[in-house]
Short mmCIF file of C-alpha atoms in Angstrom, two decimals:
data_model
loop_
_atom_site.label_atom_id
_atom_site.label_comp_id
_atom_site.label_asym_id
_atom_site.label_seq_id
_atom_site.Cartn_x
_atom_site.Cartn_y
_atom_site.Cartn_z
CA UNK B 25 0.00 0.00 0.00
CA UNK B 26 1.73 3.39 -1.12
CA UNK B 27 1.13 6.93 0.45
CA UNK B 28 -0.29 8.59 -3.04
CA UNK B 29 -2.98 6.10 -2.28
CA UNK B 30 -6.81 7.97 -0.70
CA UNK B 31 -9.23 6.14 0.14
CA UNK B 32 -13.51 7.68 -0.33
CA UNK B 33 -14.93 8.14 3.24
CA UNK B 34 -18.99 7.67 3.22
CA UNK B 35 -20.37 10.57 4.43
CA UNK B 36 -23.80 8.66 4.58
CA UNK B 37 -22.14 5.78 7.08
CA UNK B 38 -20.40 8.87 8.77
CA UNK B 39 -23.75 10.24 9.42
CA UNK B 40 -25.76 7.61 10.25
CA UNK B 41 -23.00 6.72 12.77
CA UNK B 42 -22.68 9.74 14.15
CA UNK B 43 -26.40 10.01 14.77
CA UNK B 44 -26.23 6.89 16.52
CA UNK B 45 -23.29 7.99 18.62
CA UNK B 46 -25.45 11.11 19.71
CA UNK B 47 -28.78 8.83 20.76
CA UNK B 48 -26.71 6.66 23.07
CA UNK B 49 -26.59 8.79 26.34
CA UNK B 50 -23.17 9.05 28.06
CA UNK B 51 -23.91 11.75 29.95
CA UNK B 52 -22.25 12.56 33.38
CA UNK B 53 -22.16 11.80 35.82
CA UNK B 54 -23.61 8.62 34.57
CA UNK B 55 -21.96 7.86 31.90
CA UNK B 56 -23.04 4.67 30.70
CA UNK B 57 -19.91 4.09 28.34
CA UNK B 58 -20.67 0.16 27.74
CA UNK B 59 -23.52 0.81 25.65
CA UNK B 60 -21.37 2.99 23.33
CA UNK B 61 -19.19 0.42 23.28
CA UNK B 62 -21.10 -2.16 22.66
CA UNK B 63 -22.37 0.00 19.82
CA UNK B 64 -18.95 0.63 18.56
CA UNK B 65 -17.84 -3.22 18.52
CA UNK B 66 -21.35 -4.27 16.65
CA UNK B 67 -19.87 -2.11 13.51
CA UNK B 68 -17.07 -4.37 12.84
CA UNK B 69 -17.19 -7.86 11.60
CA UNK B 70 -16.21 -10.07 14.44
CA UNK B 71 -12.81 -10.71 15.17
CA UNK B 72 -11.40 -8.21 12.87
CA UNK B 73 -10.02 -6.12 15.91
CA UNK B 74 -7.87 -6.58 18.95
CA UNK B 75 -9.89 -5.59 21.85
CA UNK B 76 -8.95 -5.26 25.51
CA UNK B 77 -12.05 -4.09 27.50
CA UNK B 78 -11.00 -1.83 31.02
CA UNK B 79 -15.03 -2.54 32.93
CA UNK B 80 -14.59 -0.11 35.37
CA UNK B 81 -18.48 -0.77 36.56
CA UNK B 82 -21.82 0.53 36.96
CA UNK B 83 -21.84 0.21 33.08
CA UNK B 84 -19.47 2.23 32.54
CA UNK B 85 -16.13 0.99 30.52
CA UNK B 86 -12.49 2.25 28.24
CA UNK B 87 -11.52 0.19 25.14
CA UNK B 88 -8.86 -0.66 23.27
CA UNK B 89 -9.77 -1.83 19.99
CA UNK B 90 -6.39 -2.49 17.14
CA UNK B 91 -7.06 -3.15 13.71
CA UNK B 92 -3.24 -4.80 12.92
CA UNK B 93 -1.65 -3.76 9.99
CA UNK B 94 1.25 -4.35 7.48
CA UNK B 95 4.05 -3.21 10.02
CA UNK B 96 2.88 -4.22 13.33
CA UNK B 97 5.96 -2.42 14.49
CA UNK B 98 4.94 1.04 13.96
CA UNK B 99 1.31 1.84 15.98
CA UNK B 100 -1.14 4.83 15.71
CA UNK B 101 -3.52 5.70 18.28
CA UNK B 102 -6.07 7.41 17.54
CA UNK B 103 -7.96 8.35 21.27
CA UNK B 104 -11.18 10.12 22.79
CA UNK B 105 -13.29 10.23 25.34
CA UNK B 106 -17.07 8.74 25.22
CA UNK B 107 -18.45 10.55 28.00
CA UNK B 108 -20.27 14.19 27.34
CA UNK B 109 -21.02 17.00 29.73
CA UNK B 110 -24.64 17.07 31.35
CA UNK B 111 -27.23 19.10 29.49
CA UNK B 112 -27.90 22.40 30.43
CA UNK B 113 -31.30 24.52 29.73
CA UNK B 114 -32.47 22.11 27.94
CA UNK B 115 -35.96 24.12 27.51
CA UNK B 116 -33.46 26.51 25.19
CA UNK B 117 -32.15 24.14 22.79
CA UNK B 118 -33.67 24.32 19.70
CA UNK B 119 -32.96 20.56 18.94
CA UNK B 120 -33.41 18.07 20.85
CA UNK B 121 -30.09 16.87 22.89
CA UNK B 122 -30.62 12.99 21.69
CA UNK B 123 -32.51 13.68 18.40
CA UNK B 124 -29.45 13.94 16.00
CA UNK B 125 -30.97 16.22 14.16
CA UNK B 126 -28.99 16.81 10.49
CA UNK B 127 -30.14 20.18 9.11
CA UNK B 128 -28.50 22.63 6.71
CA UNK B 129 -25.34 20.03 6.61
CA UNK B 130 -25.06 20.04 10.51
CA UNK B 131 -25.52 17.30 13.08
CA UNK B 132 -27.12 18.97 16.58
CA UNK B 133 -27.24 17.17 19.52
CA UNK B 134 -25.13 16.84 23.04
CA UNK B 135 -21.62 15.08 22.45
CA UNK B 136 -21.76 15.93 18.53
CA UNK B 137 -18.42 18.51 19.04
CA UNK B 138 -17.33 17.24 22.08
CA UNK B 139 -16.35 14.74 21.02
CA UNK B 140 -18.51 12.52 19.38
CA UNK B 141 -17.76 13.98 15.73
CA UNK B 142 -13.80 13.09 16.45
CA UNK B 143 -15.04 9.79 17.65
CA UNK B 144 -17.42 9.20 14.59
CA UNK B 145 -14.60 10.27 12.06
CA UNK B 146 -11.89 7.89 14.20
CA UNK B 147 -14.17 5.28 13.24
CA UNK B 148 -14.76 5.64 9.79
CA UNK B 149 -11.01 5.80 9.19
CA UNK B 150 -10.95 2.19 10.23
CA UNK B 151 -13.53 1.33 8.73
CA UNK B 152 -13.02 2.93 5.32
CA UNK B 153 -9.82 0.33 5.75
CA UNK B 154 -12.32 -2.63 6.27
CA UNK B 155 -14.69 -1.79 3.60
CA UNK B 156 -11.48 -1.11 0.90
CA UNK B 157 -10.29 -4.47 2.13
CA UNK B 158 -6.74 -3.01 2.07
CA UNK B 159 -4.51 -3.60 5.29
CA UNK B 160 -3.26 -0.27 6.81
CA UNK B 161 0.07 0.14 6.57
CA UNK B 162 0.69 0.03 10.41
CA UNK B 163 -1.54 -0.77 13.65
CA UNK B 164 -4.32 1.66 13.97
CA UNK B 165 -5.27 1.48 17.83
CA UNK B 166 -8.66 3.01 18.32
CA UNK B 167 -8.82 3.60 22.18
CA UNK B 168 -11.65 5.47 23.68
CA UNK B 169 -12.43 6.36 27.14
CA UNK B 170 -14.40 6.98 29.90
CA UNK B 171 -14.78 9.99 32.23
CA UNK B 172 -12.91 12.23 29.93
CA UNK B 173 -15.06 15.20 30.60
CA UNK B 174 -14.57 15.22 34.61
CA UNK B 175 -11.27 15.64 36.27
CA UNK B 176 -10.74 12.28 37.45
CA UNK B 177 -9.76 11.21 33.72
CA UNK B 178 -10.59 7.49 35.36
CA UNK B 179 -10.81 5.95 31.65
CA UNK B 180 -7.55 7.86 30.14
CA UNK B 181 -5.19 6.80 33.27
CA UNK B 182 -6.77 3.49 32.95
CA UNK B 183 -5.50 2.92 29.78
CA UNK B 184 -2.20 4.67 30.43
CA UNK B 185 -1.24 2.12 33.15
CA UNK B 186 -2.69 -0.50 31.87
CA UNK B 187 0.27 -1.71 29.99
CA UNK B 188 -1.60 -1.93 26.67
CA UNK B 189 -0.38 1.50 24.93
CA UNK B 190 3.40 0.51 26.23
CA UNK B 191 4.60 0.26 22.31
CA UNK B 192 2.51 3.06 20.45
CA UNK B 193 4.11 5.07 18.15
CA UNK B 194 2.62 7.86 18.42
CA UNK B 195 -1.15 9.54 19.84
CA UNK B 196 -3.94 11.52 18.17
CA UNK B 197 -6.64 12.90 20.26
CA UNK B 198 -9.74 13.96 18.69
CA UNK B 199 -10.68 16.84 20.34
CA UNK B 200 -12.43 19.81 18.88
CA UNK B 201 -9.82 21.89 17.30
CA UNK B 202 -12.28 23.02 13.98
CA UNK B 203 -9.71 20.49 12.31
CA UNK B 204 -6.88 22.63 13.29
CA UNK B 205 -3.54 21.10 14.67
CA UNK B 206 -3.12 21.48 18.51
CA UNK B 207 0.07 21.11 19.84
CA UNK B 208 -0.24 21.97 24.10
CA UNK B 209 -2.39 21.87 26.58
CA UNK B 210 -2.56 23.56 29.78
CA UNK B 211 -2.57 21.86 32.86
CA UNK B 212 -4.09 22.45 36.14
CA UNK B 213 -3.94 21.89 40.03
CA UNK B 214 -7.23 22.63 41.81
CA UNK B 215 -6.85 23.51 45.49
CA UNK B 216 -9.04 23.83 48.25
CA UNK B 217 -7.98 26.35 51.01
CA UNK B 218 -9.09 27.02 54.40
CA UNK B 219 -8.00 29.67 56.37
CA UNK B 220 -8.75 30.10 59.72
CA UNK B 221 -8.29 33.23 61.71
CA UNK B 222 -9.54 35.17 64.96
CA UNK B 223 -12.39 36.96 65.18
CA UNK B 224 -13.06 40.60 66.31
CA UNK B 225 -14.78 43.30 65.74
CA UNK B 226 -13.70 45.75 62.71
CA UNK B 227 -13.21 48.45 64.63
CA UNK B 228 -10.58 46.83 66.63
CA UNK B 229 -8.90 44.41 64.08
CA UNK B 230 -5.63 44.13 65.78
CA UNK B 231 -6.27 41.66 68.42
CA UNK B 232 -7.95 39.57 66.00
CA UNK B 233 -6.93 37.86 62.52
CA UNK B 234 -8.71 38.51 59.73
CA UNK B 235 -8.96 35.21 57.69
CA UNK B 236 -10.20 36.79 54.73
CA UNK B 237 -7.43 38.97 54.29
CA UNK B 238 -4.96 36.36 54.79
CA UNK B 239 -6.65 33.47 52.18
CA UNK B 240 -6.38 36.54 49.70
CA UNK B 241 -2.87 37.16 50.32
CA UNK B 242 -1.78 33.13 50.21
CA UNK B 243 -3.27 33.78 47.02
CA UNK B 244 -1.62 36.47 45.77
CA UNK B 245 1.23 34.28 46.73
CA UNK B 246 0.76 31.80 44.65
CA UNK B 247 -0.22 34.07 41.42
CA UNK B 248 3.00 35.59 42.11
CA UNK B 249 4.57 32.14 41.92
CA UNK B 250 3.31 30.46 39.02
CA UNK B 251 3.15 34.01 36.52
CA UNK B 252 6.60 35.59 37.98
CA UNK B 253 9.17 35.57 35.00
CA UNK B 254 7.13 33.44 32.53
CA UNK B 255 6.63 34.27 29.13
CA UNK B 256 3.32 34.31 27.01
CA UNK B 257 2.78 30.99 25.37
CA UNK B 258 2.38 31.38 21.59
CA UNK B 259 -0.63 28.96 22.07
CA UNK B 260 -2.01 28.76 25.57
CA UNK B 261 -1.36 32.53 26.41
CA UNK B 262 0.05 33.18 30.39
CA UNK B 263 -0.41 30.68 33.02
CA UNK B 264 -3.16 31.70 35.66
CA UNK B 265 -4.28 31.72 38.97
CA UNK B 266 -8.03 32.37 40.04
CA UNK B 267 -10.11 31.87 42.99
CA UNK B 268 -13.00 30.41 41.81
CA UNK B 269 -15.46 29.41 45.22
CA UNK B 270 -15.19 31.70 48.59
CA UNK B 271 -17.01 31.46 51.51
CA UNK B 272 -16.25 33.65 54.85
CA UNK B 273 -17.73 36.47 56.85
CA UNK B 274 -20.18 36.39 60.25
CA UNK B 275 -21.13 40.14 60.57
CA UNK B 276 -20.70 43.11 58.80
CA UNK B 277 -18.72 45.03 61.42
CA UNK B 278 -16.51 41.76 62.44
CA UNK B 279 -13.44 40.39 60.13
CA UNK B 280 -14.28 37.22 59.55
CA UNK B 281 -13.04 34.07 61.51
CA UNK B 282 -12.52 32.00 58.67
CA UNK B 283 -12.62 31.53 55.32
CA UNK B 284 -13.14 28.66 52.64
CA UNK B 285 -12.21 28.65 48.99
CA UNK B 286 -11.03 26.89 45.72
CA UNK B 287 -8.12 28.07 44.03
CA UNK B 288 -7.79 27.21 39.82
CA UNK B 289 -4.62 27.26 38.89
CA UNK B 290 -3.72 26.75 35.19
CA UNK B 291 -0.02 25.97 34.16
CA UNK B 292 1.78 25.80 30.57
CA UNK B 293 4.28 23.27 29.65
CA UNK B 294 7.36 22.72 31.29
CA UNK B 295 5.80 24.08 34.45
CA UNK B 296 5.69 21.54 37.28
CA UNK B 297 2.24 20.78 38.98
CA UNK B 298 4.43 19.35 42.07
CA UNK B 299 6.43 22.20 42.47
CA UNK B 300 3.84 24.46 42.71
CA UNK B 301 2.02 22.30 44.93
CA UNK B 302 4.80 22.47 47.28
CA UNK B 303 5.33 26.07 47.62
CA UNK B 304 1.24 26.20 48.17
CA UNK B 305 2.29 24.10 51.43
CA UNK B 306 5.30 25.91 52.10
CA UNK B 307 4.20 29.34 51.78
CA UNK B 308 1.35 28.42 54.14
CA UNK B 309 3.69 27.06 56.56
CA UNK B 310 5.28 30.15 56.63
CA UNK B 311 2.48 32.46 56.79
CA UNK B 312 1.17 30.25 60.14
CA UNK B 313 4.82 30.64 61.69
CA UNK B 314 4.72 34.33 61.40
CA UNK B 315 1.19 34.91 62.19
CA UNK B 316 -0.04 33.00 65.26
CA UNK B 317 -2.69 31.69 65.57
CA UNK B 318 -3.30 31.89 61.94
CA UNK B 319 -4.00 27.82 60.18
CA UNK B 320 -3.99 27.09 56.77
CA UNK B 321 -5.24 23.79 55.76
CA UNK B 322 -5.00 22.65 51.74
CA UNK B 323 -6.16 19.86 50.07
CA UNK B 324 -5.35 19.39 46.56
CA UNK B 325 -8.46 18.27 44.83
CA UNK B 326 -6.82 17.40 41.16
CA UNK B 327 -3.20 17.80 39.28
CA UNK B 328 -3.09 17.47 35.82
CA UNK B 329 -0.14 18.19 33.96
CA UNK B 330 0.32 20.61 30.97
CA UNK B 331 1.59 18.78 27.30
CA UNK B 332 3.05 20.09 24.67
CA UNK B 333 4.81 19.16 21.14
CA UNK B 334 8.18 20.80 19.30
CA UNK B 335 5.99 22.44 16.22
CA UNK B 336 9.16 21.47 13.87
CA UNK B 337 8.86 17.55 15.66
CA UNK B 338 8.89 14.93 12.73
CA UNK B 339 5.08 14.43 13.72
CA UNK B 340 4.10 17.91 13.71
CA UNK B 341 5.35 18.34 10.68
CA UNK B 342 3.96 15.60 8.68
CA UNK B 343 0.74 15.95 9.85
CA UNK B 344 1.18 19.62 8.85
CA UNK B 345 1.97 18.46 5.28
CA UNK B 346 -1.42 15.97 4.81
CA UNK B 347 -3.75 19.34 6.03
CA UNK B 348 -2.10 21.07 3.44
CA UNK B 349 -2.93 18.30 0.66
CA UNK B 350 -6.17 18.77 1.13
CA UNK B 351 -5.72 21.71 -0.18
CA UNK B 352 -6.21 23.91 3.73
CA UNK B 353 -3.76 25.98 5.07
CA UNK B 354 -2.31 24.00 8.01
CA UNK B 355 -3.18 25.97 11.56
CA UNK B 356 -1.96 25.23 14.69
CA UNK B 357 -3.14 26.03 17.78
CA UNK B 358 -3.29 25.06 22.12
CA UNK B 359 -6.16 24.24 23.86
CA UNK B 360 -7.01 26.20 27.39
CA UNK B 361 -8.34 23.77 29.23
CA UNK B 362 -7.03 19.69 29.78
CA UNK B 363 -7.83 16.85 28.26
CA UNK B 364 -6.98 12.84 28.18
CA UNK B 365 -3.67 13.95 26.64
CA UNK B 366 -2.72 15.25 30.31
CA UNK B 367 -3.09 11.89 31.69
CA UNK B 368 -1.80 9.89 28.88
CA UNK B 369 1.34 11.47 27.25
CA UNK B 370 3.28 11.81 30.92
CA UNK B 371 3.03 7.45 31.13
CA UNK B 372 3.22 6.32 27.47
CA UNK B 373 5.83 8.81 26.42
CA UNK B 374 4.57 8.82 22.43
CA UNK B 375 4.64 12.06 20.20
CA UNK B 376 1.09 13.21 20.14
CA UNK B 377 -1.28 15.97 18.63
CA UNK B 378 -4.84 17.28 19.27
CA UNK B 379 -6.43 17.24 16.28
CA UNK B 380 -10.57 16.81 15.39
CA UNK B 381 -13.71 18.36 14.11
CA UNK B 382 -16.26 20.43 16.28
CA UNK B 383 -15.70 23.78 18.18
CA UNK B 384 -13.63 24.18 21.36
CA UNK B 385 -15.95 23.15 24.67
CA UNK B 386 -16.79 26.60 25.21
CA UNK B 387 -19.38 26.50 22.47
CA UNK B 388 -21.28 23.57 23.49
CA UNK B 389 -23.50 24.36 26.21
CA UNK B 390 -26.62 24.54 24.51
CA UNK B 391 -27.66 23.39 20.76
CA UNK B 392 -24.07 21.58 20.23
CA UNK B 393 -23.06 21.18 16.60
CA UNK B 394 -20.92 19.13 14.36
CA UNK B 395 -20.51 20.17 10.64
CA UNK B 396 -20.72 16.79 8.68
CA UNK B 397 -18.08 17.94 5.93
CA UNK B 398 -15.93 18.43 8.75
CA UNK B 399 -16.24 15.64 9.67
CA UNK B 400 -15.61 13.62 6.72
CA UNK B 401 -12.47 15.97 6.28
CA UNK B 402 -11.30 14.47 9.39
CA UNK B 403 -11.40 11.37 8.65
CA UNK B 404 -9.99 11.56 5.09
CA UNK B 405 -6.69 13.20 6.92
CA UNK B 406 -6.33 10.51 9.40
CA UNK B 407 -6.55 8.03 6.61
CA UNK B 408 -3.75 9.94 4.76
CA UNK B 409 -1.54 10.64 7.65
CA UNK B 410 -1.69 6.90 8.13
CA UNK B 411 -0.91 6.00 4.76
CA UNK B 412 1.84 9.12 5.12
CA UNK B 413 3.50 7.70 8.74
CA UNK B 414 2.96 3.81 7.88
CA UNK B 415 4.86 4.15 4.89
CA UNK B 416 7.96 5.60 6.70
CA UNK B 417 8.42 1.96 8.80
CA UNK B 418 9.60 2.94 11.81
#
């Protein structure tokens, strides 16, 4: 099988699949991944894929489904998440969340961008392969996950420990990119602070502590920490540091006693989640030491690291050259927020790219939308950066 080769993707089967995608609910916190995959196996003729099945219960389940090839040396991975967000206002959306409605050369519904379109056009890239009867030139490794939309990422560190990505070559994640070629993610470490202090009344704050004050200057701290002498990311921008949730005050005219919060904190590549996590705990150790009888108490409710990819990488740059054979001007961009990638790239150590059809997840609360064409277009790049990376052999 030879590079120049391209294969026609059925935008009919891509449809009708992607429909079907949409009506099975995997909403969260639910979930209720099994029946998708269950779905998902029932399109391919039996035994034609390698499956491992991770059951991780209460019908929910991540899959790793290999369609071998002619170099079983060299292995593809193409990866994304089954799970969608809960609907939201659902009295607002025009179309129904589960109808799949396909009007004006869209596909509505909740899951079509995020991700079920990448999923949908995954699929038909292996099984344009089936119905050509032509063996890709390598393994394509179609693994899909659960809980991809919530920050345990149970589904994507399943599969990263589980031993069964140990020899991929290299990882695509369909995320929504509008088919344009992500190279880093941010990461993040969530915190939950709680300061406590001693009350008094306002007009005599200093024999108290005012907790408020001080959970706003621990703060300040750590903004300080993670922004000081960093440079603007071409794609992800500056790294950040919000409080997000913040409870505290008794009275008006008394500084408040204590006070309870979330911290967001949002990192770029080649920043260290564990190094900022231990200056949170060391800065608070000092603030207590010099401010009796001030206590800080954190709990860090997630860590996910930030990815990222050399743009002149021997991946990058492939991939960069099937886009532009299609006759689009290859664009590269970062995503904001974190994905399976964050979980998945630290363990199995494979180049990788973000790369699928569907807007960025700040589009899709209410009447989400997939263009069809795009897609299609997704899939017919997959196919040719297949064809493209298989016929390099290693």
């Amino acid at each position: 099988m030879t590079a120049e080769m391209r294969f026609s993707v059925d935008k009919k089967q891509t449809l009708d699949i992607l429909s079907q995608l949409i009506r099975i609910r995997t909403v969260l916190p639910q979930g209720d991944e099994m029946d998708m995959v269950k779905y998902i196996l029932s399109l391919f003729p039996e035994k034609m894929l390698e499956t491992k099945l991770i059951d991780h219960g209460n019908n929910r389940a991540s899959l790793v489904a290999s369609l071998p090839g002619a170099n079983r040396g060299v292995k593809i991975a193409l990866i994304g998440h089954m799970d969608t967000f809960p609907i939201i206002g659902v009295e607002r959306w025009n179309h129904p969340p589960f109808a799949a409605d396909y009007d004006g050369g869209v596909v509505y519904g909740r899951g079509a961008s995020n991700m079920k379109g990448g999923i949908a056009a995954m699929l038909m890239v292996l099984l344009t392969f089936v119905k050509e009867g032509a063996l890709p030139p390598c393994d394509v490794v179609l693994c899909l996950t659960a809980d991809g939309d919530n920050a345990a990422l149970t589904g994507a560190r399943a599969l990263a420990y589980s031993g069964y990505l140990s020899d991929i070559s290299e990882m695509i994640f369909a995320e929504a990119t509008g088919n344009k070629i992500a190279v880093a993610q941010r990461g993040g470490v969530w915190l939950h602070v709680r300061v406590t202090g001693k009350p008094s009344y306002a007009c005599i704050p200093g024999i108290g502590m005012d907790a408020l004050s001080k959970f706003i200057e621990f703060h300040s701290h750590i903004k300080n920490f993670v922004g000081c002498g960093r440079e603007s990311h071409q794609y992800l921008g500056e790294p950040l540091c919000t409080i997000t949730q913040l409870n505290s005050g008794v009275a008006m005219n008394v500084i408040a006693p204590e006070a309870d919060g979330t911290i967001d904190i949002r990192l770029l590549p080649l920043q260290d989640n564990d190094e900022v996590i231990q200056f949170a705990f060391r800065k608070a150790a000092e603030m207590m030491a010099g401010n009796p009888p001030l206590k800080i108490v954190i709990e860090v409710m997630n860590s996910n690291p930030a990815v990222g990819m050399p743009e002149d990488s021997p991946m990058i740059r492939l991939f960069e050259k099937v886009v532009a054979d299609f006759g689009g001007k290859p664009e590269k961009s970062g995503l904001l927020y974190y994905t399976d990638a964050c979980a998945m790239v630290p363990v199995v150590g494979a180049p990788f790219l973000l790369f699928g059809p569907g807007d960025n997840i700040y589009h899709t609360m209410m009447d989400e939308s997939v263009s069809l064409d795009s897609v299609v277009r997704a899939a017919e790049i997959l196919i040719k950066y297949i064809l493209e990376r298989g016929a390099r052999n290693n």
